[in-house]
Amino acid sequence: MKKFALLLVICGLLLNVPLASAFSTVSPSVSAWLPSWDFEKGKATIEAYPNLFNEISPFWYYLNDDGSVGVSTGGENQDFVNELHTLGIKVIPSITNSFKDDLASKVMGDEAKRTAFVKKIMSLVKKFNYDGFDID
C-alpha cells in the first residue's frame, strides 16, 4: 500500500510539472462590452484599469430592418478610439440587433442587404480605425 501511495505522489508530481509550466505561459485576453447608456461610467472603469482590458466593444451601432446600420447616441467617438489605441486596447464596436431576434437572419439571408451591410461596416473600420466589429 505504501508503494502504491508513493507511486501516486510521484505521478501527481510528474503530471503537475508540465501543467504548471503550460499555465504560466498563458496570457489571458479580456474583452468587454461598453453599453452606450452607461458610457461614462464604463469609460471611467477602463481608464482606472487600462491594463486589464485587451479589447472594448462599445455599443455604437444597430442594425436596421433594411440592412443599413444606425449610429447610437455618442457613437463614433474618434477621441475615445484614439485613447484606447494609445493604451494598447483594441476597439471592436458592437452592432446590436435592436432586440429583434430574427433581424440579423433576415438581413444576412438577403444577398443585396448582406452585401450592403458588409460594405458599410468595412467602410466604418477604415474611417474610424476600428480593429473589427462585434455583430450581436
JSON list of C-alpha atoms in Angstrom, two decimals:
[
{"chain": "A", "resi": 1, "resn": "MET", "atom": "CA", "xyz": [0.00, 0.00, 0.00]},
{"chain": "A", "resi": 2, "resn": "LYS", "atom": "CA", "xyz": [2.89, 2.40, 0.78]},
{"chain": "A", "resi": 3, "resn": "LYS", "atom": "CA", "xyz": [4.41, 1.72, -2.66]},
{"chain": "A", "resi": 4, "resn": "PHE", "atom": "CA", "xyz": [1.08, 2.49, -4.32]},
{"chain": "A", "resi": 5, "resn": "ALA", "atom": "CA", "xyz": [0.73, 5.76, -2.38]},
{"chain": "A", "resi": 6, "resn": "LEU", "atom": "CA", "xyz": [4.29, 6.74, -3.28]},
{"chain": "A", "resi": 7, "resn": "LEU", "atom": "CA", "xyz": [3.62, 5.94, -6.94]},
{"chain": "A", "resi": 8, "resn": "LEU", "atom": "CA", "xyz": [0.54, 8.18, -6.88]},
{"chain": "A", "resi": 9, "resn": "VAL", "atom": "CA", "xyz": [2.51, 11.04, -5.38]},
{"chain": "A", "resi": 10, "resn": "ILE", "atom": "CA", "xyz": [5.30, 10.69, -7.96]},
{"chain": "A", "resi": 11, "resn": "CYS", "atom": "CA", "xyz": [2.79, 10.50, -10.84]},
{"chain": "A", "resi": 12, "resn": "GLY", "atom": "CA", "xyz": [0.99, 13.55, -9.47]},
{"chain": "A", "resi": 13, "resn": "LEU", "atom": "CA", "xyz": [4.22, 15.50, -9.28]},
{"chain": "A", "resi": 14, "resn": "LEU", "atom": "CA", "xyz": [5.26, 14.49, -12.79]},
{"chain": "A", "resi": 15, "resn": "LEU", "atom": "CA", "xyz": [1.88, 15.38, -14.24]},
{"chain": "A", "resi": 16, "resn": "ASN", "atom": "CA", "xyz": [1.73, 18.74, -12.50]},
{"chain": "A", "resi": 17, "resn": "VAL", "atom": "CA", "xyz": [5.09, 19.99, -13.74]},
{"chain": "A", "resi": 18, "resn": "PRO", "atom": "CA", "xyz": [4.10, 20.27, -17.42]},
{"chain": "A", "resi": 19, "resn": "LEU", "atom": "CA", "xyz": [0.68, 21.67, -16.49]},
{"chain": "A", "resi": 20, "resn": "ALA", "atom": "CA", "xyz": [2.18, 24.31, -14.23]},
{"chain": "A", "resi": 21, "resn": "SER", "atom": "CA", "xyz": [4.63, 25.45, -16.90]},
{"chain": "A", "resi": 22, "resn": "ALA", "atom": "CA", "xyz": [1.87, 25.44, -19.53]},
{"chain": "A", "resi": 23, "resn": "PHE", "atom": "CA", "xyz": [-0.34, 27.65, -17.38]},
{"chain": "A", "resi": 24, "resn": "SER", "atom": "CA", "xyz": [2.48, 30.07, -16.66]},
{"chain": "A", "resi": 25, "resn": "THR", "atom": "CA", "xyz": [2.72, 30.89, -20.39]},
{"chain": "A", "resi": 26, "resn": "VAL", "atom": "CA", "xyz": [-0.99, 31.51, -20.84]},
{"chain": "A", "resi": 27, "resn": "SER", "atom": "CA", "xyz": [-1.79, 35.16, -21.35]},
{"chain": "A", "resi": 28, "resn": "PRO", "atom": "CA", "xyz": [-5.46, 35.91, -20.68]},
{"chain": "A", "resi": 29, "resn": "SER", "atom": "CA", "xyz": [-7.40, 38.15, -23.03]},
{"chain": "A", "resi": 30, "resn": "VAL", "atom": "CA", "xyz": [-10.15, 40.33, -21.60]},
{"chain": "A", "resi": 31, "resn": "SER", "atom": "CA", "xyz": [-12.84, 41.71, -23.84]},
{"chain": "A", "resi": 32, "resn": "ALA", "atom": "CA", "xyz": [-15.62, 43.93, -22.52]},
{"chain": "A", "resi": 33, "resn": "TRP", "atom": "CA", "xyz": [-18.82, 45.44, -23.85]},
{"chain": "A", "resi": 34, "resn": "LEU", "atom": "CA", "xyz": [-19.35, 49.13, -23.19]},
{"chain": "A", "resi": 35, "resn": "PRO", "atom": "CA", "xyz": [-23.06, 50.00, -23.26]},
{"chain": "A", "resi": 36, "resn": "SER", "atom": "CA", "xyz": [-23.93, 53.38, -24.76]},
{"chain": "A", "resi": 37, "resn": "TRP", "atom": "CA", "xyz": [-26.46, 54.04, -21.99]},
{"chain": "A", "resi": 38, "resn": "ASP", "atom": "CA", "xyz": [-23.69, 53.88, -19.36]},
{"chain": "A", "resi": 39, "resn": "PHE", "atom": "CA", "xyz": [-20.74, 55.05, -21.43]},
{"chain": "A", "resi": 40, "resn": "GLU", "atom": "CA", "xyz": [-19.18, 57.49, -18.95]},
{"chain": "A", "resi": 41, "resn": "LYS", "atom": "CA", "xyz": [-19.16, 55.00, -16.08]},
{"chain": "A", "resi": 42, "resn": "GLY", "atom": "CA", "xyz": [-17.69, 52.29, -18.32]},
{"chain": "A", "resi": 43, "resn": "LYS", "atom": "CA", "xyz": [-15.10, 54.69, -19.71]},
{"chain": "A", "resi": 44, "resn": "ALA", "atom": "CA", "xyz": [-14.06, 55.62, -16.16]},
{"chain": "A", "resi": 45, "resn": "THR", "atom": "CA", "xyz": [-13.57, 51.93, -15.33]},
{"chain": "A", "resi": 46, "resn": "ILE", "atom": "CA", "xyz": [-11.42, 51.39, -18.41]},
{"chain": "A", "resi": 47, "resn": "GLU", "atom": "CA", "xyz": [-9.33, 54.46, -17.61]},
{"chain": "A", "resi": 48, "resn": "ALA", "atom": "CA", "xyz": [-8.90, 53.31, -13.99]},
{"chain": "A", "resi": 49, "resn": "TYR", "atom": "CA", "xyz": [-7.78, 49.79, -15.02]},
{"chain": "A", "resi": 50, "resn": "PRO", "atom": "CA", "xyz": [-6.37, 50.06, -18.56]},
{"chain": "A", "resi": 51, "resn": "ASN", "atom": "CA", "xyz": [-4.03, 47.07, -18.17]},
{"chain": "A", "resi": 52, "resn": "LEU", "atom": "CA", "xyz": [-6.99, 44.80, -17.51]},
{"chain": "A", "resi": 53, "resn": "PHE", "atom": "CA", "xyz": [-8.51, 45.07, -21.00]},
{"chain": "A", "resi": 54, "resn": "ASN", "atom": "CA", "xyz": [-7.37, 43.82, -24.40]},
{"chain": "A", "resi": 55, "resn": "GLU", "atom": "CA", "xyz": [-10.42, 44.88, -26.38]},
{"chain": "A", "resi": 56, "resn": "ILE", "atom": "CA", "xyz": [-13.50, 47.01, -25.83]},
{"chain": "A", "resi": 57, "resn": "SER", "atom": "CA", "xyz": [-16.77, 46.74, -27.75]},
{"chain": "A", "resi": 58, "resn": "PRO", "atom": "CA", "xyz": [-18.79, 49.92, -27.35]},
{"chain": "A", "resi": 59, "resn": "PHE", "atom": "CA", "xyz": [-22.47, 49.62, -28.30]},
{"chain": "A", "resi": 60, "resn": "TRP", "atom": "CA", "xyz": [-22.27, 52.26, -31.01]},
{"chain": "A", "resi": 61, "resn": "TYR", "atom": "CA", "xyz": [-24.28, 50.72, -33.84]},
{"chain": "A", "resi": 62, "resn": "TYR", "atom": "CA", "xyz": [-27.55, 48.94, -34.51]},
{"chain": "A", "resi": 63, "resn": "LEU", "atom": "CA", "xyz": [-28.93, 47.03, -37.45]},
{"chain": "A", "resi": 64, "resn": "ASN", "atom": "CA", "xyz": [-31.99, 48.36, -39.25]},
{"chain": "A", "resi": 65, "resn": "ASP", "atom": "CA", "xyz": [-34.64, 46.24, -40.99]},
{"chain": "A", "resi": 66, "resn": "ASP", "atom": "CA", "xyz": [-33.37, 47.29, -44.43]},
{"chain": "A", "resi": 67, "resn": "GLY", "atom": "CA", "xyz": [-29.82, 46.20, -43.59]},
{"chain": "A", "resi": 68, "resn": "SER", "atom": "CA", "xyz": [-28.48, 49.69, -43.02]},
{"chain": "A", "resi": 69, "resn": "VAL", "atom": "CA", "xyz": [-26.51, 50.49, -39.90]},
{"chain": "A", "resi": 70, "resn": "GLY", "atom": "CA", "xyz": [-27.66, 53.16, -37.44]},
{"chain": "A", "resi": 71, "resn": "VAL", "atom": "CA", "xyz": [-25.41, 55.06, -35.04]},
{"chain": "A", "resi": 72, "resn": "SER", "atom": "CA", "xyz": [-26.25, 55.14, -31.33]},
{"chain": "A", "resi": 73, "resn": "THR", "atom": "CA", "xyz": [-26.03, 58.36, -29.33]},
{"chain": "A", "resi": 74, "resn": "GLY", "atom": "CA", "xyz": [-22.36, 59.01, -28.55]},
{"chain": "A", "resi": 75, "resn": "GLY", "atom": "CA", "xyz": [-21.18, 56.56, -31.20]},
{"chain": "A", "resi": 76, "resn": "GLU", "atom": "CA", "xyz": [-18.20, 57.01, -33.48]},
{"chain": "A", "resi": 77, "resn": "ASN", "atom": "CA", "xyz": [-16.18, 58.74, -30.77]},
{"chain": "A", "resi": 78, "resn": "GLN", "atom": "CA", "xyz": [-12.82, 59.10, -32.50]},
{"chain": "A", "resi": 79, "resn": "ASP", "atom": "CA", "xyz": [-11.13, 60.60, -29.42]},
{"chain": "A", "resi": 80, "resn": "PHE", "atom": "CA", "xyz": [-12.10, 57.52, -27.41]},
{"chain": "A", "resi": 81, "resn": "VAL", "atom": "CA", "xyz": [-10.84, 55.19, -30.15]},
{"chain": "A", "resi": 82, "resn": "ASN", "atom": "CA", "xyz": [-7.52, 57.04, -30.20]},
{"chain": "A", "resi": 83, "resn": "GLU", "atom": "CA", "xyz": [-7.28, 56.94, -26.40]},
{"chain": "A", "resi": 84, "resn": "LEU", "atom": "CA", "xyz": [-7.84, 53.18, -26.31]},
{"chain": "A", "resi": 85, "resn": "HIS", "atom": "CA", "xyz": [-5.36, 52.55, -29.10]},
{"chain": "A", "resi": 86, "resn": "THR", "atom": "CA", "xyz": [-2.77, 54.61, -27.20]},
{"chain": "A", "resi": 87, "resn": "LEU", "atom": "CA", "xyz": [-3.38, 52.29, -24.22]},
{"chain": "A", "resi": 88, "resn": "GLY", "atom": "CA", "xyz": [-2.90, 49.24, -26.47]},
{"chain": "A", "resi": 89, "resn": "ILE", "atom": "CA", "xyz": [-6.60, 48.31, -26.33]},
{"chain": "A", "resi": 90, "resn": "LYS", "atom": "CA", "xyz": [-8.40, 47.21, -29.49]},
{"chain": "A", "resi": 91, "resn": "VAL", "atom": "CA", "xyz": [-11.71, 48.85, -30.36]},
{"chain": "A", "resi": 92, "resn": "ILE", "atom": "CA", "xyz": [-14.30, 46.47, -31.77]},
{"chain": "A", "resi": 93, "resn": "PRO", "atom": "CA", "xyz": [-17.68, 48.24, -31.78]},
{"chain": "A", "resi": 94, "resn": "SER", "atom": "CA", "xyz": [-20.84, 46.18, -31.39]},
{"chain": "A", "resi": 95, "resn": "ILE", "atom": "CA", "xyz": [-23.73, 46.23, -33.83]},
{"chain": "A", "resi": 96, "resn": "THR", "atom": "CA", "xyz": [-26.86, 45.19, -31.95]},
{"chain": "A", "resi": 97, "resn": "ASN", "atom": "CA", "xyz": [-29.94, 43.61, -33.43]},
{"chain": "A", "resi": 98, "resn": "SER", "atom": "CA", "xyz": [-32.16, 46.12, -31.60]},
{"chain": "A", "resi": 99, "resn": "PHE", "atom": "CA", "xyz": [-33.54, 43.21, -29.55]},
{"chain": "A", "resi": 100, "resn": "LYS", "atom": "CA", "xyz": [-35.21, 41.75, -32.65]},
{"chain": "A", "resi": 101, "resn": "ASP", "atom": "CA", "xyz": [-34.19, 38.09, -32.61]},
{"chain": "A", "resi": 102, "resn": "ASP", "atom": "CA", "xyz": [-34.74, 37.38, -36.31]},
{"chain": "A", "resi": 103, "resn": "LEU", "atom": "CA", "xyz": [-33.43, 40.68, -37.71]},
{"chain": "A", "resi": 104, "resn": "ALA", "atom": "CA", "xyz": [-29.86, 39.54, -38.39]},
{"chain": "A", "resi": 105, "resn": "SER", "atom": "CA", "xyz": [-31.10, 36.37, -40.09]},
{"chain": "A", "resi": 106, "resn": "LYS", "atom": "CA", "xyz": [-33.38, 38.36, -42.38]},
{"chain": "A", "resi": 107, "resn": "VAL", "atom": "CA", "xyz": [-30.64, 40.80, -43.32]},
{"chain": "A", "resi": 108, "resn": "MET", "atom": "CA", "xyz": [-27.90, 38.18, -43.73]},
{"chain": "A", "resi": 109, "resn": "GLY", "atom": "CA", "xyz": [-30.24, 35.93, -45.70]},
{"chain": "A", "resi": 110, "resn": "ASP", "atom": "CA", "xyz": [-30.82, 38.60, -48.34]},
{"chain": "A", "resi": 111, "resn": "GLU", "atom": "CA", "xyz": [-27.80, 38.89, -50.64]},
{"chain": "A", "resi": 112, "resn": "ALA", "atom": "CA", "xyz": [-28.30, 42.57, -51.51]},
{"chain": "A", "resi": 113, "resn": "LYS", "atom": "CA", "xyz": [-28.80, 43.59, -47.86]},
{"chain": "A", "resi": 114, "resn": "ARG", "atom": "CA", "xyz": [-25.87, 41.44, -46.72]},
{"chain": "A", "resi": 115, "resn": "THR", "atom": "CA", "xyz": [-23.57, 42.96, -49.35]},
{"chain": "A", "resi": 116, "resn": "ALA", "atom": "CA", "xyz": [-24.57, 46.50, -48.41]},
{"chain": "A", "resi": 117, "resn": "PHE", "atom": "CA", "xyz": [-24.11, 45.67, -44.72]},
{"chain": "A", "resi": 118, "resn": "VAL", "atom": "CA", "xyz": [-20.60, 44.26, -45.25]},
{"chain": "A", "resi": 119, "resn": "LYS", "atom": "CA", "xyz": [-19.58, 47.27, -47.37]},
{"chain": "A", "resi": 120, "resn": "LYS", "atom": "CA", "xyz": [-20.88, 49.64, -44.70]},
{"chain": "A", "resi": 121, "resn": "ILE", "atom": "CA", "xyz": [-19.04, 48.02, -41.80]},
{"chain": "A", "resi": 122, "resn": "MET", "atom": "CA", "xyz": [-15.84, 47.78, -43.83]},
{"chain": "A", "resi": 123, "resn": "SER", "atom": "CA", "xyz": [-16.05, 51.50, -44.59]},
{"chain": "A", "resi": 124, "resn": "LEU", "atom": "CA", "xyz": [-16.57, 52.21, -40.87]},
{"chain": "A", "resi": 125, "resn": "VAL", "atom": "CA", "xyz": [-13.50, 50.12, -39.95]},
{"chain": "A", "resi": 126, "resn": "LYS", "atom": "CA", "xyz": [-11.38, 52.14, -42.36]},
{"chain": "A", "resi": 127, "resn": "LYS", "atom": "CA", "xyz": [-12.89, 55.53, -41.50]},
{"chain": "A", "resi": 128, "resn": "PHE", "atom": "CA", "xyz": [-12.58, 55.23, -37.70]},
{"chain": "A", "resi": 129, "resn": "ASN", "atom": "CA", "xyz": [-9.59, 52.87, -37.49]},
{"chain": "A", "resi": 130, "resn": "TYR", "atom": "CA", "xyz": [-11.55, 50.14, -35.68]},
{"chain": "A", "resi": 131, "resn": "ASP", "atom": "CA", "xyz": [-9.99, 46.75, -35.13]},
{"chain": "A", "resi": 132, "resn": "GLY", "atom": "CA", "xyz": [-13.11, 44.92, -36.31]},
{"chain": "A", "resi": 133, "resn": "PHE", "atom": "CA", "xyz": [-16.78, 44.60, -35.42]},
{"chain": "A", "resi": 134, "resn": "ASP", "atom": "CA", "xyz": [-18.78, 42.54, -32.94]},
{"chain": "A", "resi": 135, "resn": "ILE", "atom": "CA", "xyz": [-22.05, 41.57, -34.61]},
{"chain": "A", "resi": 136, "resn": "ASP", "atom": "CA", "xyz": [-24.60, 40.82, -31.90]}
]
